[in-house]
PDB file of C-alpha atoms in Angstrom:
ATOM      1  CA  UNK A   1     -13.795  -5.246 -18.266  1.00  0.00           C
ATOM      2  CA  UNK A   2     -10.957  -4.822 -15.679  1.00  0.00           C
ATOM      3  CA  UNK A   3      -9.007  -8.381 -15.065  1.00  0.00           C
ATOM      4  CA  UNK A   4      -9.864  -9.192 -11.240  1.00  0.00           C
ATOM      5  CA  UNK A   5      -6.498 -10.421 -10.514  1.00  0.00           C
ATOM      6  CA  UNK A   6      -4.819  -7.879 -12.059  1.00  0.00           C
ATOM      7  CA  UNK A   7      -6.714  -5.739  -9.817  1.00  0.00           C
ATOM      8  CA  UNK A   8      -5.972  -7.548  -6.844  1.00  0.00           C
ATOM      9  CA  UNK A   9      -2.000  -7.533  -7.776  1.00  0.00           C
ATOM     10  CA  UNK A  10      -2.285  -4.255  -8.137  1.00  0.00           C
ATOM     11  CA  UNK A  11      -3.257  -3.241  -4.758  1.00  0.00           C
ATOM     12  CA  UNK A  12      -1.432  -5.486  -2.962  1.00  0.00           C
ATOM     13  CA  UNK A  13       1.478  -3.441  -4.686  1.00  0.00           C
ATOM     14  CA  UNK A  14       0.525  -0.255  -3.357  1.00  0.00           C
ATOM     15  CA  UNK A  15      -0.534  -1.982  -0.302  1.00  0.00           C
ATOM     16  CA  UNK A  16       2.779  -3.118   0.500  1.00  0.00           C
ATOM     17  CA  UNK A  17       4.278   0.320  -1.076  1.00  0.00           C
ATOM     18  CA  UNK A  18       2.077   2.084   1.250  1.00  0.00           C
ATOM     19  CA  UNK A  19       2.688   0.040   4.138  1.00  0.00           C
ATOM     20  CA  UNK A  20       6.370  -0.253   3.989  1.00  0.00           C
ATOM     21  CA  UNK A  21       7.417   3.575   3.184  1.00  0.00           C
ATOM     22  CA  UNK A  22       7.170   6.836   4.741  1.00  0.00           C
ATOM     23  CA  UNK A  23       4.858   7.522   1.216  1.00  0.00           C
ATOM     24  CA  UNK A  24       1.851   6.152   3.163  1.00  0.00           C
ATOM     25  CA  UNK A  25       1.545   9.758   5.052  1.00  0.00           C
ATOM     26  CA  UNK A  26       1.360  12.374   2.776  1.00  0.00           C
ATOM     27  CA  UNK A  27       2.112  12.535  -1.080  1.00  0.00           C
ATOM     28  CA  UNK A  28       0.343  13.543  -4.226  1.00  0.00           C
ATOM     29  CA  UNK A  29       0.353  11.391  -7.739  1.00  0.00           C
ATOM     30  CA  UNK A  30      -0.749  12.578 -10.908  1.00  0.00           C
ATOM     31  CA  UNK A  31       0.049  11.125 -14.210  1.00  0.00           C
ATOM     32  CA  UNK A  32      -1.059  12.791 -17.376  1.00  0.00           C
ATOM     33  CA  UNK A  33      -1.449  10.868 -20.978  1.00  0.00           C
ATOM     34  CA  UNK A  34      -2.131  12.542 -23.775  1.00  0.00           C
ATOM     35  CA  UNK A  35      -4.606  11.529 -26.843  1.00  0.00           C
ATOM     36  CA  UNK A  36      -1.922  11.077 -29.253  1.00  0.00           C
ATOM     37  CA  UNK A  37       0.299   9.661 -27.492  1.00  0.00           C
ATOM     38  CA  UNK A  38       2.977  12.080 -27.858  1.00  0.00           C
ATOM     39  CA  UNK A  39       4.121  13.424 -24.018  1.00  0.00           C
ATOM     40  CA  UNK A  40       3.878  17.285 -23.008  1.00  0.00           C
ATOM     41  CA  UNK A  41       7.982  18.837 -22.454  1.00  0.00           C
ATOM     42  CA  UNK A  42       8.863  19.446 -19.622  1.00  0.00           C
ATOM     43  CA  UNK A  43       8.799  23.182 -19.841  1.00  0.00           C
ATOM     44  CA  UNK A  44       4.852  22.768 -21.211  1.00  0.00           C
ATOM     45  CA  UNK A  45       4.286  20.342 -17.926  1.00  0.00           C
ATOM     46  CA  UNK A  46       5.771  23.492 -15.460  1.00  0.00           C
ATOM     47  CA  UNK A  47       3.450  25.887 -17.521  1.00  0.00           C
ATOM     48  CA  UNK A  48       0.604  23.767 -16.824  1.00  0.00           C
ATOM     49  CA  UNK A  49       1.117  23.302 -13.191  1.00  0.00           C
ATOM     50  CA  UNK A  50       2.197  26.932 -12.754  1.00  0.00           C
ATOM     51  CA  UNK A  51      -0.039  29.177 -15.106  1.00  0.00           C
ATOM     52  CA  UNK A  52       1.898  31.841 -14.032  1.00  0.00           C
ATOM     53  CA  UNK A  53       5.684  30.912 -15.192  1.00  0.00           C
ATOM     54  CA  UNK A  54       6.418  31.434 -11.707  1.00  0.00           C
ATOM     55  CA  UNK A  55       8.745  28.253 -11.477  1.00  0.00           C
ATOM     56  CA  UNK A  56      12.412  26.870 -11.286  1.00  0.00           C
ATOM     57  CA  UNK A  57      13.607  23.402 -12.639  1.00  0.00           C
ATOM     58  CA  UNK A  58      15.911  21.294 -11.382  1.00  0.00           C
ATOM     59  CA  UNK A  59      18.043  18.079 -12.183  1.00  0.00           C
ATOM     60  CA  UNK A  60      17.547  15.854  -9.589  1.00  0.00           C
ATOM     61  CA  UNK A  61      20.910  13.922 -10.196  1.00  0.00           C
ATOM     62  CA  UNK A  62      22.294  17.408  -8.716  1.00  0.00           C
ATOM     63  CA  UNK A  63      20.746  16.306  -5.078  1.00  0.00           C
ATOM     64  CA  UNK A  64      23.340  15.513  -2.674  1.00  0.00           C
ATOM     65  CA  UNK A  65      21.018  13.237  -1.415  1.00  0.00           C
ATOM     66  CA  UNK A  66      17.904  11.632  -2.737  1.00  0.00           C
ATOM     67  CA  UNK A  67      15.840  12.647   0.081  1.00  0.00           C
ATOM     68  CA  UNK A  68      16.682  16.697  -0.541  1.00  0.00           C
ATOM     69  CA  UNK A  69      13.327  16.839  -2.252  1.00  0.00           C
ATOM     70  CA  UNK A  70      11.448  16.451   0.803  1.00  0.00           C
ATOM     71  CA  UNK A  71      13.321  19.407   2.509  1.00  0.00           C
ATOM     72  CA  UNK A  72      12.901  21.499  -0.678  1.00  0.00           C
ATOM     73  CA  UNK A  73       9.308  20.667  -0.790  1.00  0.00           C
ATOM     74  CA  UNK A  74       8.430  22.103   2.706  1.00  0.00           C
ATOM     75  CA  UNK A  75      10.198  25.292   1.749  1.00  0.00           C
ATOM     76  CA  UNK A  76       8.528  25.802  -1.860  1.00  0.00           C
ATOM     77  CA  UNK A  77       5.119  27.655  -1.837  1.00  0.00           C
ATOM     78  CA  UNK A  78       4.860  23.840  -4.267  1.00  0.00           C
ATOM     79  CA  UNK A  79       6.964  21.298  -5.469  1.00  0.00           C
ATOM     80  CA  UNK A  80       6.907  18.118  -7.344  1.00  0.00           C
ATOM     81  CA  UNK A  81       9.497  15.739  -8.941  1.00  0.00           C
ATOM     82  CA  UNK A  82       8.824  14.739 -13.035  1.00  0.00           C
ATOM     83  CA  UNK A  83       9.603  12.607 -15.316  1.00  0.00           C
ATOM     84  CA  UNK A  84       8.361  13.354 -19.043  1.00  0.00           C
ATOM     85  CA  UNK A  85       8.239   9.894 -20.843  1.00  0.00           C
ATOM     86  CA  UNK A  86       7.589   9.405 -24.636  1.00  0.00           C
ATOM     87  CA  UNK A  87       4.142   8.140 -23.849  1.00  0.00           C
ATOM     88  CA  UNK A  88       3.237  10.114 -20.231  1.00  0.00           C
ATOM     89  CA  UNK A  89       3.895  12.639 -17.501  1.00  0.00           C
ATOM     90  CA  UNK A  90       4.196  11.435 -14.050  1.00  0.00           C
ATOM     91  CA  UNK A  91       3.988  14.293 -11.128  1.00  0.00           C
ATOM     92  CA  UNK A  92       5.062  13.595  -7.662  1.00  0.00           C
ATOM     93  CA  UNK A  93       4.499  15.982  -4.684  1.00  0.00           C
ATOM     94  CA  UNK A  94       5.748  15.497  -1.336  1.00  0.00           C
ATOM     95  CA  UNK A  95       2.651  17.099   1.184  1.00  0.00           C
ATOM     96  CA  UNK A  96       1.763  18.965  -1.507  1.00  0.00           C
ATOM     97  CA  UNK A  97      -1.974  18.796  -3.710  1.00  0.00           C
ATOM     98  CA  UNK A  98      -1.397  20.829  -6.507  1.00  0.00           C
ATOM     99  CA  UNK A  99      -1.515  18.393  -9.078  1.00  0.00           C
ATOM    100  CA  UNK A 100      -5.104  17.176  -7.879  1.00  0.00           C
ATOM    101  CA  UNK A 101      -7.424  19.596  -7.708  1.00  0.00           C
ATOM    102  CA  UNK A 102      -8.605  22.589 -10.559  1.00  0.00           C
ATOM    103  CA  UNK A 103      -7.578  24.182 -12.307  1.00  0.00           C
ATOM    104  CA  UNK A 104      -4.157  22.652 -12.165  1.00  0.00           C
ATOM    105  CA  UNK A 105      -5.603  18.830 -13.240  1.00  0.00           C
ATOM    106  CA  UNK A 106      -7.859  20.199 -15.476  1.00  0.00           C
ATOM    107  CA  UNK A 107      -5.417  22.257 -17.654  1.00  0.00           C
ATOM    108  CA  UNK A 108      -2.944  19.113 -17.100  1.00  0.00           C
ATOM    109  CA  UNK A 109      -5.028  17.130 -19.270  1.00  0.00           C
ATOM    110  CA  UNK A 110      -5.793  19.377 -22.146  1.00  0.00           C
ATOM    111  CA  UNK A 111      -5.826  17.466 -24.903  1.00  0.00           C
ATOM    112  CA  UNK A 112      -5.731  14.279 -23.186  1.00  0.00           C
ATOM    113  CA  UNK A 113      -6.532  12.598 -19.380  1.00  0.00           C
ATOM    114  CA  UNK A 114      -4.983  13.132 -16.274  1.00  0.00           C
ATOM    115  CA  UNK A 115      -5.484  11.294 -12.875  1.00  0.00           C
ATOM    116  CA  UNK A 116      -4.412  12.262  -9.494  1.00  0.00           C
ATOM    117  CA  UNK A 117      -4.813  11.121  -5.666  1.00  0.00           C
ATOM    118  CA  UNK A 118      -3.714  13.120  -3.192  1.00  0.00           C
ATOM    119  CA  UNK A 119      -4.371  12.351   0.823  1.00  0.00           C
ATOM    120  CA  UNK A 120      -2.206  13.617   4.001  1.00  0.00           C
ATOM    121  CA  UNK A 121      -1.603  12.770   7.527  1.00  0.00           C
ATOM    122  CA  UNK A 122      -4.656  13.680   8.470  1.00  0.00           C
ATOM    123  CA  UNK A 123      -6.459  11.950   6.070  1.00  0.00           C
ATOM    124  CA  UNK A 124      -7.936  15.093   4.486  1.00  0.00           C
ATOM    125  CA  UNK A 125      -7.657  13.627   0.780  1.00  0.00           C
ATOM    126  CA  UNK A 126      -9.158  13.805  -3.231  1.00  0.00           C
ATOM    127  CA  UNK A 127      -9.452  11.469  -5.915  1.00  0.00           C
ATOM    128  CA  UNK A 128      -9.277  13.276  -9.191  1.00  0.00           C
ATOM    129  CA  UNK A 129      -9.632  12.535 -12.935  1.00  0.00           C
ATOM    130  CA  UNK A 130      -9.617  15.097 -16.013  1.00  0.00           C
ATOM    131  CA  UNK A 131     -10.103  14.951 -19.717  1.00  0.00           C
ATOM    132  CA  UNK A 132      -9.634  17.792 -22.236  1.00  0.00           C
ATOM    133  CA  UNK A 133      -9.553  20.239 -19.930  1.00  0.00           C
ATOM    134  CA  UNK A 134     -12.314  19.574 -17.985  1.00  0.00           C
ATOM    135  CA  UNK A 135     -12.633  17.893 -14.040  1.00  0.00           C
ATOM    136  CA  UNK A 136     -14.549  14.318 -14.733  1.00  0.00           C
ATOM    137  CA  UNK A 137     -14.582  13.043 -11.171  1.00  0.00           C
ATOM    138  CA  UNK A 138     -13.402  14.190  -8.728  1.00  0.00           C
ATOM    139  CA  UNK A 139     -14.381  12.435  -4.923  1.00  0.00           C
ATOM    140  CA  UNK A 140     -13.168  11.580  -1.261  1.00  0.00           C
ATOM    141  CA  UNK A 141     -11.720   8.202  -1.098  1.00  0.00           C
ATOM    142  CA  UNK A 142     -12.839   8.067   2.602  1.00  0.00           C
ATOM    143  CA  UNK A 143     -16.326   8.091   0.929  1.00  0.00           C
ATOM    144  CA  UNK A 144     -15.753   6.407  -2.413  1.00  0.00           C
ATOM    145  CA  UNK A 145     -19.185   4.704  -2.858  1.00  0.00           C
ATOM    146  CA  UNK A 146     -20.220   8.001  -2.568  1.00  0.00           C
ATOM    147  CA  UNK A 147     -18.987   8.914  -5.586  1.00  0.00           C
ATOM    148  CA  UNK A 148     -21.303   6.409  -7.775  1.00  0.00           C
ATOM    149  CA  UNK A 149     -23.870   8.764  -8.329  1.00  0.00           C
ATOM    150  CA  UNK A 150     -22.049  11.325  -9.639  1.00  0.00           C
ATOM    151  CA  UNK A 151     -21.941  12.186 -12.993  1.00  0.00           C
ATOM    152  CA  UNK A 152     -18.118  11.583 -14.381  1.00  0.00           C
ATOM    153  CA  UNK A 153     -18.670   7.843 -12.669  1.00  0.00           C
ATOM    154  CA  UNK A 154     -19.284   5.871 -15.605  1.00  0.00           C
ATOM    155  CA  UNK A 155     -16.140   7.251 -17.496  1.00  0.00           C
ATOM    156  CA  UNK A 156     -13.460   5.820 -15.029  1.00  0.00           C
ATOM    157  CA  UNK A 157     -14.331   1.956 -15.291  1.00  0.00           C
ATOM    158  CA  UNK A 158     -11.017   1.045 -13.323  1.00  0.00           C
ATOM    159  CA  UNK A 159     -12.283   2.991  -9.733  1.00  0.00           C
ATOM    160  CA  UNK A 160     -15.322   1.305 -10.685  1.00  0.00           C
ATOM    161  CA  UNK A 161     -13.352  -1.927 -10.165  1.00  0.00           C
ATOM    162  CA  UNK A 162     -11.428  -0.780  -7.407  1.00  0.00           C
ATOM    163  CA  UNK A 163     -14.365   0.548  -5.260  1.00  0.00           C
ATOM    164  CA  UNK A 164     -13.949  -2.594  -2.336  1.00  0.00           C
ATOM    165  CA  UNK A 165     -10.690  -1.843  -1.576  1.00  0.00           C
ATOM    166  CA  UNK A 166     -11.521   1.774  -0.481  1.00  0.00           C
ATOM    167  CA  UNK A 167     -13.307   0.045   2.382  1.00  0.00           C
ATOM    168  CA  UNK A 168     -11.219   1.135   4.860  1.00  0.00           C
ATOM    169  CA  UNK A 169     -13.875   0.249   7.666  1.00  0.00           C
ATOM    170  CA  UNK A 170     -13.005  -3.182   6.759  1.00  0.00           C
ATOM    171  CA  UNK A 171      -9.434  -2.767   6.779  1.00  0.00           C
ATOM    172  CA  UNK A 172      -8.466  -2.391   3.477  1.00  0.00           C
ATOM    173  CA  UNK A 173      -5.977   0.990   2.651  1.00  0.00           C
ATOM    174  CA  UNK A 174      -8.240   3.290   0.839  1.00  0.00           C
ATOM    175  CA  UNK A 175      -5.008   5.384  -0.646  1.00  0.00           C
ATOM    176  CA  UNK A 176      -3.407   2.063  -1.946  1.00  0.00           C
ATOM    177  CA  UNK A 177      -7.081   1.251  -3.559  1.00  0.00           C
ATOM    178  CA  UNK A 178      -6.757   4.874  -5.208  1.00  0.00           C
ATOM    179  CA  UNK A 179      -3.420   4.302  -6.545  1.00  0.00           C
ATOM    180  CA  UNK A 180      -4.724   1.544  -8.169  1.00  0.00           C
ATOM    181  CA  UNK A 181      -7.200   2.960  -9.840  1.00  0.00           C
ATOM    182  CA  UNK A 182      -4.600   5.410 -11.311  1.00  0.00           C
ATOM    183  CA  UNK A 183      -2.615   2.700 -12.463  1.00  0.00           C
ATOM    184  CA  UNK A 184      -4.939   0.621 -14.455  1.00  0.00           C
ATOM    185  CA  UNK A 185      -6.151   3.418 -15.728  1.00  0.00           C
ATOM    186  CA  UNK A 186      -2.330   4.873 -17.320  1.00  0.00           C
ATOM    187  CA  UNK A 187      -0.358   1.891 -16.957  1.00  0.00           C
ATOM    188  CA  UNK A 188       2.262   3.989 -15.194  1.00  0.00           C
ATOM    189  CA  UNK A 189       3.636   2.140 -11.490  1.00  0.00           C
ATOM    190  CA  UNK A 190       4.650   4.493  -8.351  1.00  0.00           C
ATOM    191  CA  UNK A 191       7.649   2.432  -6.528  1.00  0.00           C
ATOM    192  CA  UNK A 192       9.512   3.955  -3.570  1.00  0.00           C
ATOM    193  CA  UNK A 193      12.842   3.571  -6.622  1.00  0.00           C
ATOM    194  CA  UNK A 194      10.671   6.294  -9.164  1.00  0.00           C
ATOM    195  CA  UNK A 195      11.397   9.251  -6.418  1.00  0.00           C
ATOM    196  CA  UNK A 196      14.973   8.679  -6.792  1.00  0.00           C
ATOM    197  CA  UNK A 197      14.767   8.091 -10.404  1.00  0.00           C
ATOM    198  CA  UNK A 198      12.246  11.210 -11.362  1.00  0.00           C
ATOM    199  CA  UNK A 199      14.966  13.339 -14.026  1.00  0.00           C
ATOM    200  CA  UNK A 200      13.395  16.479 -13.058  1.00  0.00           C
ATOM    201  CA  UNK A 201      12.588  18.690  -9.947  1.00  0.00           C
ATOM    202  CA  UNK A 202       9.890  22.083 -10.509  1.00  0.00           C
ATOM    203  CA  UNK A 203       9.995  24.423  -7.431  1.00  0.00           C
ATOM    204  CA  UNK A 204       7.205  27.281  -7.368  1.00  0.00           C
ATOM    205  CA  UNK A 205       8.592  30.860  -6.108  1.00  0.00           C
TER     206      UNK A 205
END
């Protein structure tokens, strides 16, 4: 049972986040937790994402600027900051969707679950979640209630309790309701601080 009010604090975070931030137009967040709790390395993360090895990493505290991400994300066939914690991987793409769709999410959680949204300016989006190597859900979060029917449903309990604040015909921020959704499910926050924070910066070529 998800706690209502923890629920509703929740996604009045990414609301606000949302809102407030220039991450409201285009941005993809994946976070990744592993079974036994141990996180992937870095260098397995890039694997995953790549498949190929075709990548280049990056310390993000040698950015000039904080923002040089977003620059180096437009030029990068993809891109996405990380940060590898003892317990999780987060993934962070500016206009990018790698992390959310297969076979990237999939093979990100092999041996564990992974959970992405992904949406852009012009609203062309995907709500994702993975388990062991396999795409559980994956939906449109223009269409959410859609979604209810479909098989992989019943194994994400926290969209479940998110599912009225994808109403976006009622005026309620169907991206913030997705972030939620992630977060419940991982206990790992997005802020607008994380971006500048992220240790790590992968670069496809």
């Amino acid at each position: 049972m998800v706690d209502a009010e923890v629920v509703r604090e929740t996604y009045l975070h990414y609301r606000q986040l949302l809102d407030d931030s220039w991450m409201g137009v285009a941005i993809c967040w994946t976070v990744v937790l592993p079974h036994d709790g141990s996180a992937m390395s870095l260098t397995e993360t890039a694997d995953r994402v790549s498949e190929a090895g075709r990548y280049e990493v990056h310390k993000t505290d040698t950015f000039e600027h904080e923002e040089t991400f977003l620059y180096l994300s437009d030029s990068a066939p993809w891109a996405m900051l990380v940060e590898c914690s003892d317990r999780y991987v987060a993934l962070f793409e500016y206009n990018g969707f790698r992390g959310v769709y297969p076979p990237v999410l999939p093979r990100l959680s092999s041996g564990g679950r992974a959970y992405s949204a992904y949406w852009n300016v012009n609203a062309v989006n995907s709500i994702g979640f993975a388990a062991d190597g396999e795409m559980v859900l994956s939906f449109n979060a223009l269409y959410a209630e859609e979604a209810m029917g479909l098989p992989g449903w019943a194994r994400w309990p926290q969209v479940q309790a998110v599912l009225p604040y994808f109403d976006w015909e009622k005026g309620e921020n169907c991206w913030a309701a997705a972030l939620t959704a992630i977060e419940l499910a991982t206990g790992v926050r997005l802020s607008e601080g994380w971006t500048s924070e992220a240790p790590y910066f992968l670069m496809g070529r």
